[in-house]
Amino acid sequence: MSAAKRVQQWATFARTWHVFDCKWQDPYESANIIKKYLMGLHKPIYHPLNDCGDVVVCINSRNIALRGDDWRQRAYFHHTGYPGGASWTLAWELHNKDPTLIIKKAVYRAMKGNLQRRHTMERLFIYPGEHIPAEVQQNVSNQIRQIRRVPERLDHIPEEEVKNFPKVMDYPENYILK
Amino acid sequence: MAALVRAGFLSAKNTVLSTTVRCLSTTKPLRLKEIKEQREGTTLVVEAVTAASPRSELLVRAEKIKDLVPIVTEASAKPCYMCALGLDVKHTDVLILSQFVRTDGCMLPRRITGLCRRQQKKIGKMVSMAQKAGLMINLTPAACKKDPTRRREHKKFNTYFDENTIFMKKIPKPVDRFKR
Ligand SMILES: [Zn+2]
């Protein structure tokens, strides 16, 4: 085997570490993307019996964005197994308790429920903030593209730019500005 | 004692001033009419001149864009300026939405914006979406909780909105996309 072929062999079967920035991303939409990288569905050599999944590191999971009223409409169900042990936790309550759980459950549910699922989940790292431990960060070599653009706040845009932005609406003639 | 006397004096002064002095302003930076004084020889001419709107030279209109394909409407009615432009405005486009609000973040009425009914509704909803998402927090009343991170309960987390829900009669319940 030539040196080039050997390197190609390594590169094909090595685990790549991807980073995904969850800031302002919908966890349920990004779960479908993260799932593909975790299971190795993005690789041409994919086969369910072939352990070719990658590692995904999610950062900023505290700053995920849910759509519309979902923060108070989505409930997470848990049952302790005892009579009367059912409990429903709203999404915002769950996010208060642990800011990594919503994205974790979303990825878990996006995958098919088989024996492999829990092993695949072991390859998902979620961090609530920007900070990643150094031993994780040194492996990261790729970034997954975000689905939604992070919206820009009006008070973070420089005032000069706001003033010189093309205007659509003009005031009527005898309007007094407040 | 001295402080007490001073405080009493100040409050007395305030009551006197507030009752006797009227707030009169001659110029304001953004009033569209301004007062100009001009001296011709011995006479002083004071006149109110209609000032140009600060937005006029930045204004974008569909008529001025050359290679814009005009929108064909079945009725002969002229489309309003927003329909004619055919922009795809999202609730995150705060630079556009902030033109339709007052300094307290309240949507301007239709007689001032000059929009058609549908666009007024659409823009108004998108303004409230942007406010709920905390994207225009410098355009809010003074007493409101500006920063979303300082809001209560479910309101303190990031939220985004779907513009397709604006004209829905009833917003459908969220479907479980992972249900099997
Ligand atoms: Zn219109």
Tab-separated table of C-alpha atoms and ligand atoms in Angstrom:
chain	number	residue	atom	x	y	z
A	1	MET	CA	0.000	0.000	0.000
A	2	SER	CA	1.436	3.325	-1.041
A	3	ALA	CA	1.843	6.194	1.411
A	4	ALA	CA	-0.946	8.199	-0.225
A	5	LYS	CA	-3.375	5.297	-0.066
A	6	ARG	CA	-2.480	4.722	3.579
A	7	VAL	CA	-3.246	8.310	4.459
A	8	GLN	CA	-6.503	8.085	2.535
A	9	GLN	CA	-7.405	4.997	4.546
A	10	TRP	CA	-6.734	6.849	7.795
A	11	ALA	CA	-8.634	9.881	6.710
A	12	THR	CA	-11.618	7.784	5.673
A	13	PHE	CA	-12.017	5.941	8.930
A	14	ALA	CA	-10.808	8.583	11.385
A	15	ARG	CA	-13.436	10.267	13.554
A	16	THR	CA	-13.786	13.943	12.720
A	17	TRP	CA	-14.800	16.351	15.468
A	18	HIS	CA	-17.369	18.948	14.430
A	19	VAL	CA	-18.374	22.002	16.388
A	20	PHE	CA	-21.897	23.435	16.160
A	21	ASP	CA	-22.818	26.836	17.544
A	22	CYS	CA	-26.388	26.633	18.890
A	23	LYS	CA	-26.789	30.381	19.323
A	24	TRP	CA	-30.319	31.368	18.063
A	25	GLN	CA	-30.796	27.937	16.463
A	26	ASP	CA	-33.940	25.868	16.710
A	27	PRO	CA	-32.910	22.684	18.573
A	28	TYR	CA	-35.457	20.524	16.743
A	29	GLU	CA	-34.267	21.663	13.333
A	30	SER	CA	-30.590	21.472	14.204
A	31	ALA	CA	-31.100	17.990	15.663
A	32	ASN	CA	-31.765	16.686	12.166
A	33	ILE	CA	-28.419	18.144	11.023
A	34	ILE	CA	-26.440	17.012	14.073
A	35	LYS	CA	-27.914	13.516	13.727
A	36	LYS	CA	-26.419	13.124	10.260
A	37	TYR	CA	-22.926	13.909	11.501
A	38	LEU	CA	-23.284	11.767	14.624
A	39	MET	CA	-24.401	8.701	12.687
A	40	GLY	CA	-22.056	9.290	9.755
A	41	LEU	CA	-24.910	9.680	7.273
A	42	HIS	CA	-22.930	12.384	5.449
A	43	LYS	CA	-20.244	9.891	4.442
A	44	PRO	CA	-20.366	7.804	1.256
A	45	ILE	CA	-19.121	4.757	3.193
A	46	TYR	CA	-22.116	4.826	5.543
A	47	HIS	CA	-23.630	1.550	6.591
A	48	PRO	CA	-25.594	0.906	9.794
A	49	LEU	CA	-23.168	-1.826	10.834
A	50	ASN	CA	-20.145	0.323	10.013
A	51	ASP	CA	-19.042	2.481	12.933
A	52	CYS	CA	-18.313	5.625	10.944
A	53	GLY	CA	-20.096	8.286	12.998
A	54	ASP	CA	-18.367	11.519	13.957
A	55	VAL	CA	-18.220	13.516	17.153
A	56	VAL	CA	-20.269	16.728	17.454
A	57	VAL	CA	-19.532	19.417	20.034
A	58	CYS	CA	-22.452	21.793	20.604
A	59	ILE	CA	-21.593	25.123	22.166
A	60	ASN	CA	-23.834	27.950	23.439
A	61	SER	CA	-26.724	25.610	24.128
A	62	ARG	CA	-28.032	28.160	26.633
A	63	ASN	CA	-28.831	30.518	23.762
A	64	ILE	CA	-31.017	28.258	21.650
A	65	ALA	CA	-34.177	29.811	20.235
A	66	LEU	CA	-37.578	28.171	20.146
A	67	ARG	CA	-40.262	29.201	17.681
A	68	GLY	CA	-43.263	31.266	18.671
A	69	ASP	CA	-44.865	30.182	21.936
A	70	ASP	CA	-42.888	26.958	22.224
A	71	TRP	CA	-41.105	27.911	25.438
A	72	ARG	CA	-44.351	27.598	27.367
A	73	GLN	CA	-46.285	25.237	25.115
A	74	ARG	CA	-43.814	22.396	24.831
A	75	ALA	CA	-43.927	20.004	27.764
A	76	TYR	CA	-41.447	17.255	28.584
A	77	PHE	CA	-42.956	14.165	30.129
A	78	HIS	CA	-41.356	12.041	32.785
A	79	HIS	CA	-42.723	9.165	34.817
A	80	THR	CA	-40.998	7.808	37.874
A	81	GLY	CA	-42.752	4.443	37.547
A	82	TYR	CA	-44.692	4.798	40.775
A	83	PRO	CA	-48.433	5.547	40.814
A	84	GLY	CA	-48.939	9.265	40.433
A	85	GLY	CA	-45.348	9.621	39.360
A	86	ALA	CA	-46.087	11.440	36.111
A	87	SER	CA	-44.750	14.947	35.677
A	88	TRP	CA	-44.824	17.446	32.864
A	89	THR	CA	-42.064	20.042	32.671
A	90	LEU	CA	-42.437	23.018	30.359
A	91	ALA	CA	-39.574	23.789	28.021
A	92	TRP	CA	-38.576	26.976	29.843
A	93	GLU	CA	-38.590	25.167	33.195
A	94	LEU	CA	-36.403	22.414	31.798
A	95	HIS	CA	-34.048	24.975	30.274
A	96	ASN	CA	-33.768	26.704	33.654
A	97	LYS	CA	-32.804	23.436	35.302
A	98	ASP	CA	-30.304	22.301	32.704
A	99	PRO	CA	-29.552	24.359	29.594
A	100	THR	CA	-28.137	21.347	27.734
A	101	LEU	CA	-31.115	19.019	28.070
A	102	ILE	CA	-33.399	20.385	25.353
A	103	ILE	CA	-30.838	19.961	22.588
A	104	LYS	CA	-29.850	16.564	23.965
A	105	LYS	CA	-33.407	15.276	23.992
A	106	ALA	CA	-34.026	16.720	20.534
A	107	VAL	CA	-31.055	14.854	19.051
A	108	TYR	CA	-32.007	11.704	20.937
A	109	ARG	CA	-35.536	11.806	19.562
A	110	ALA	CA	-34.400	12.619	16.046
A	111	MET	CA	-32.599	9.277	15.835
A	112	LYS	CA	-34.276	5.946	15.334
A	113	GLY	CA	-34.816	4.064	18.580
A	114	ASN	CA	-32.483	1.105	18.350
A	115	LEU	CA	-29.663	-0.334	20.438
A	116	GLN	CA	-27.086	1.827	18.663
A	117	ARG	CA	-28.767	5.096	19.667
A	118	ARG	CA	-27.345	5.361	23.175
A	119	HIS	CA	-23.829	4.644	21.939
A	120	THR	CA	-24.179	7.283	19.244
A	121	MET	CA	-25.370	9.785	21.866
A	122	GLU	CA	-22.091	9.254	23.733
A	123	ARG	CA	-20.380	11.041	20.885
A	124	LEU	CA	-22.400	14.228	21.407
A	125	PHE	CA	-20.891	16.867	23.699
A	126	ILE	CA	-23.031	19.823	24.740
A	127	TYR	CA	-21.746	22.896	26.541
A	128	PRO	CA	-24.039	25.690	27.767
A	129	GLY	CA	-21.552	28.464	27.069
A	130	GLU	CA	-18.701	29.377	24.758
A	131	HIS	CA	-16.105	27.590	26.836
A	132	ILE	CA	-14.964	24.109	25.789
A	133	PRO	CA	-12.452	22.068	27.787
A	134	ALA	CA	-9.000	22.127	26.175
A	135	GLU	CA	-8.850	18.366	25.625
A	136	VAL	CA	-12.058	18.574	23.600
A	137	GLN	CA	-11.120	21.721	21.748
A	138	GLN	CA	-7.825	20.354	20.456
A	139	ASN	CA	-9.645	17.684	18.441
A	140	VAL	CA	-12.160	19.952	16.722
A	141	SER	CA	-11.415	20.332	13.031
A	142	ASN	CA	-14.702	21.251	11.361
A	143	GLN	CA	-17.639	23.559	11.906
A	144	ILE	CA	-21.243	22.717	11.015
A	145	ARG	CA	-23.042	25.554	9.293
A	146	GLN	CA	-25.876	27.150	11.260
A	147	ILE	CA	-29.419	26.891	9.881
A	148	ARG	CA	-30.672	30.341	10.847
A	149	ARG	CA	-28.723	33.578	10.783
A	150	VAL	CA	-28.129	35.038	14.229
A	151	PRO	CA	-30.354	38.161	14.277
A	152	GLU	CA	-28.687	41.459	14.927
A	153	ARG	CA	-30.062	43.741	17.614
A	154	LEU	CA	-30.823	47.305	16.646
A	155	ASP	CA	-28.849	48.757	19.548
A	156	HIS	CA	-25.778	46.778	18.477
A	157	ILE	CA	-25.784	48.276	14.980
A	158	PRO	CA	-23.722	51.476	14.850
A	159	GLU	CA	-25.845	54.614	14.815
A	160	GLU	CA	-24.249	55.888	11.620
A	161	GLU	CA	-25.337	52.755	9.780
A	162	VAL	CA	-28.909	53.032	11.061
A	163	LYS	CA	-29.051	56.635	9.911
A	164	ASN	CA	-27.657	55.963	6.447
A	165	PHE	CA	-29.668	52.822	5.785
A	166	PRO	CA	-32.004	53.231	2.775
A	167	LYS	CA	-35.423	54.312	3.972
A	168	VAL	CA	-38.749	52.903	2.838
A	169	MET	CA	-41.192	55.021	4.821
A	170	ASP	CA	-41.289	58.799	4.698
A	171	TYR	CA	-43.303	60.998	7.031
A	172	PRO	CA	-46.301	62.933	5.708
A	173	GLU	CA	-45.848	66.638	5.229
A	174	ASN	CA	-47.219	68.031	8.495
A	175	TYR	CA	-46.124	65.251	10.774
A	176	ILE	CA	-44.421	66.167	14.044
A	177	LEU	CA	-41.737	63.731	15.082
A	178	LYS	CA	-41.862	62.470	18.612
B	1	MET	CA	-31.245	71.799	59.232
B	2	ALA	CA	-29.594	73.580	56.331
B	3	ALA	CA	-30.390	70.680	54.055
B	4	LEU	CA	-34.000	70.732	55.166
B	5	VAL	CA	-34.268	74.429	54.467
B	6	ARG	CA	-32.666	73.956	51.058
B	7	ALA	CA	-35.002	71.085	50.206
B	8	GLY	CA	-38.016	73.167	51.246
B	9	PHE	CA	-36.765	76.071	49.174
B	10	LEU	CA	-36.222	73.827	46.148
B	11	SER	CA	-39.681	72.310	46.316
B	12	ALA	CA	-41.237	75.755	46.691
B	13	LYS	CA	-39.251	76.940	43.698
B	14	ASN	CA	-40.322	73.917	41.690
B	15	THR	CA	-44.000	74.479	42.427
B	16	VAL	CA	-43.696	78.141	41.498
B	17	LEU	CA	-41.781	77.376	38.317
B	18	SER	CA	-44.064	74.573	37.212
B	19	THR	CA	-47.135	76.746	37.559
B	20	THR	CA	-45.794	79.905	36.032
B	21	VAL	CA	-43.294	78.878	33.376
B	22	ARG	CA	-44.627	77.304	30.215
B	23	CYS	CA	-42.347	75.124	28.171
B	24	LEU	CA	-41.922	76.884	24.866
B	25	SER	CA	-39.547	75.605	22.280
B	26	THR	CA	-38.574	77.365	19.123
B	27	THR	CA	-36.620	74.626	17.429
B	28	LYS	CA	-36.486	70.909	17.829
B	29	PRO	CA	-34.024	68.827	15.867
B	30	LEU	CA	-36.602	66.676	14.119
B	31	ARG	CA	-39.706	68.834	13.824
B	32	LEU	CA	-40.575	69.171	10.235
B	33	LYS	CA	-41.277	72.884	10.618
B	34	GLU	CA	-38.549	75.147	11.888
B	35	ILE	CA	-38.458	78.826	12.780
B	36	LYS	CA	-36.036	81.017	10.909
B	37	GLU	CA	-35.030	84.526	11.915
B	38	GLN	CA	-33.776	86.955	9.356
B	39	ARG	CA	-32.717	90.581	9.808
B	40	GLU	CA	-33.340	92.945	6.910
B	41	GLY	CA	-32.013	96.329	7.813
B	42	THR	CA	-33.987	97.351	10.902
B	43	THR	CA	-36.818	94.819	10.640
B	44	LEU	CA	-36.619	91.306	12.021
B	45	VAL	CA	-38.433	88.720	9.907
B	46	VAL	CA	-39.475	85.561	11.751
B	47	GLU	CA	-40.943	82.809	9.598
B	48	ALA	CA	-41.766	79.143	9.935
B	49	VAL	CA	-40.294	77.082	7.120
B	50	THR	CA	-41.264	73.532	6.333
B	51	ALA	CA	-38.097	71.561	6.820
B	52	ALA	CA	-37.287	68.664	4.553
B	53	SER	CA	-37.765	65.229	6.076
B	54	PRO	CA	-34.436	63.721	7.093
B	55	ARG	CA	-35.323	60.584	5.162
B	56	SER	CA	-36.075	62.115	1.781
B	57	GLU	CA	-32.720	61.587	0.093
B	58	LEU	CA	-32.386	58.001	1.344
B	59	LEU	CA	-35.863	57.051	0.189
B	60	VAL	CA	-36.254	53.919	-1.947
B	61	ARG	CA	-39.209	53.831	-4.300
B	62	ALA	CA	-40.163	51.283	-6.905
B	63	GLU	CA	-40.564	53.968	-9.582
B	64	LYS	CA	-36.932	54.961	-9.287
B	65	ILE	CA	-35.490	51.468	-9.648
B	66	LYS	CA	-34.914	50.871	-13.353
B	67	ASP	CA	-34.701	47.098	-13.733
B	68	LEU	CA	-37.460	46.201	-11.295
B	69	VAL	CA	-40.208	44.040	-12.740
B	70	PRO	CA	-43.489	45.690	-11.697
B	71	ILE	CA	-45.937	43.545	-9.811
B	72	VAL	CA	-49.020	42.746	-11.884
B	73	THR	CA	-52.258	43.126	-9.977
B	74	GLU	CA	-55.595	41.995	-11.314
B	75	ALA	CA	-57.355	45.117	-10.061
B	76	SER	CA	-56.489	48.467	-11.535
B	77	ALA	CA	-55.714	49.840	-8.084
B	78	LYS	CA	-52.195	51.145	-7.659
B	79	PRO	CA	-50.174	49.050	-5.197
B	80	CYS	CA	-48.822	50.833	-2.152
B	81	TYR	CA	-45.102	51.556	-1.977
B	82	MET	CA	-44.307	48.453	0.054
B	83	CYS	CA	-46.213	46.130	-2.281
B	84	ALA	CA	-44.597	47.800	-5.286
B	85	LEU	CA	-41.120	47.191	-3.920
B	86	GLY	CA	-41.891	43.524	-3.348
B	87	LEU	CA	-39.389	43.162	-0.497
B	88	ASP	CA	-39.264	39.970	1.503
B	89	VAL	CA	-39.123	41.525	4.962
B	90	LYS	CA	-38.492	39.259	7.921
B	91	HIS	CA	-39.017	40.113	11.577
B	92	THR	CA	-35.243	40.201	12.047
B	93	ASP	CA	-34.835	43.103	9.586
B	94	VAL	CA	-34.843	45.685	12.350
B	95	LEU	CA	-33.313	48.380	10.133
B	96	ILE	CA	-36.485	48.384	8.020
B	97	LEU	CA	-39.005	47.766	10.811
B	98	SER	CA	-37.610	50.564	12.980
B	99	GLN	CA	-38.719	53.070	10.324
B	100	PHE	CA	-42.377	52.295	11.036
B	101	VAL	CA	-42.314	52.870	14.799
B	102	ARG	CA	-42.259	55.784	17.187
B	103	THR	CA	-39.410	56.257	19.627
B	104	ASP	CA	-41.335	54.155	22.165
B	105	GLY	CA	-41.508	51.233	19.741
B	106	CYS	CA	-45.199	51.662	18.989
B	107	MET	CA	-46.359	51.040	15.424
B	108	LEU	CA	-47.416	54.168	13.526
B	109	PRO	CA	-51.039	54.272	12.319
B	110	ARG	CA	-51.947	53.703	8.705
B	111	ARG	CA	-52.721	57.349	7.942
B	112	ILE	CA	-49.071	58.121	8.660
B	113	THR	CA	-47.360	55.080	7.195
B	114	GLY	CA	-49.518	55.189	4.050
B	115	LEU	CA	-49.491	51.415	3.663
B	116	CYS	CA	-52.301	49.256	2.387
B	117	ARG	CA	-54.339	47.282	4.899
B	118	ARG	CA	-52.502	44.023	4.380
B	119	GLN	CA	-49.025	45.507	4.605
B	120	GLN	CA	-49.935	47.525	7.701
B	121	LYS	CA	-51.081	44.347	9.420
B	122	LYS	CA	-47.994	42.455	8.293
B	123	ILE	CA	-45.500	45.126	9.337
B	124	GLY	CA	-47.318	45.692	12.633
B	125	LYS	CA	-47.149	42.006	13.485
B	126	MET	CA	-43.498	41.833	12.539
B	127	VAL	CA	-42.746	44.838	14.742
B	128	SER	CA	-44.307	43.056	17.698
B	129	MET	CA	-42.367	39.908	16.809
B	130	ALA	CA	-39.129	41.870	16.815
B	131	GLN	CA	-40.058	43.449	20.143
B	132	LYS	CA	-40.876	40.069	21.683
B	133	ALA	CA	-37.586	38.666	20.450
B	134	GLY	CA	-35.849	41.650	22.061
B	135	LEU	CA	-34.310	42.909	18.811
B	136	MET	CA	-35.377	46.565	19.139
B	137	ILE	CA	-34.843	47.145	22.830
B	138	ASN	CA	-33.627	50.697	22.362
B	139	LEU	CA	-37.082	51.582	20.994
B	140	THR	CA	-39.172	50.812	24.089
B	141	PRO	CA	-40.972	52.798	26.761
B	142	ALA	CA	-38.769	53.744	29.678
B	143	ALA	CA	-40.566	51.543	32.222
B	144	CYS	CA	-40.549	48.263	30.319
B	145	LYS	CA	-38.136	45.417	30.848
B	146	LYS	CA	-35.768	46.067	28.004
B	147	ASP	CA	-33.237	43.299	28.144
B	148	PRO	CA	-34.778	39.853	27.383
B	149	THR	CA	-32.359	38.185	29.800
B	150	ARG	CA	-33.931	40.174	32.619
B	151	ARG	CA	-37.485	39.150	31.752
B	152	ARG	CA	-39.446	36.556	33.687
B	153	GLU	CA	-40.033	32.855	33.060
B	154	HIS	CA	-40.523	31.846	29.444
B	155	LYS	CA	-39.938	35.369	28.191
B	156	LYS	CA	-36.261	35.451	29.042
B	157	PHE	CA	-35.104	32.914	26.461
B	158	ASN	CA	-34.450	33.500	22.785
B	159	THR	CA	-37.490	33.213	20.574
B	160	TYR	CA	-37.854	33.383	16.835
B	161	PHE	CA	-41.016	33.623	14.796
B	162	ASP	CA	-42.378	32.266	11.563
B	163	GLU	CA	-43.678	34.979	9.240
B	164	ASN	CA	-46.080	32.506	7.616
B	165	THR	CA	-48.194	32.568	10.778
B	166	ILE	CA	-49.062	36.266	10.342
B	167	PHE	CA	-52.133	35.745	8.186
B	168	MET	CA	-53.190	32.428	9.683
B	169	LYS	CA	-56.665	32.511	11.177
B	170	LYS	CA	-55.605	29.997	13.790
B	171	ILE	CA	-52.036	28.964	14.433
B	172	PRO	CA	-51.900	25.160	14.261
B	173	LYS	CA	-50.622	23.247	17.246
B	174	PRO	CA	-46.944	22.314	16.991
B	175	VAL	CA	-46.612	18.929	15.357
B	176	ASP	CA	-44.239	16.434	16.873
B	177	ARG	CA	-41.760	16.096	14.080
B	178	PHE	CA	-40.119	13.033	15.601
B	179	LYS	CA	-43.242	11.075	16.414
B	180	ARG	CA	-43.230	7.544	15.126
C	1	ZN	ZN	-49.825	47.303	-0.417
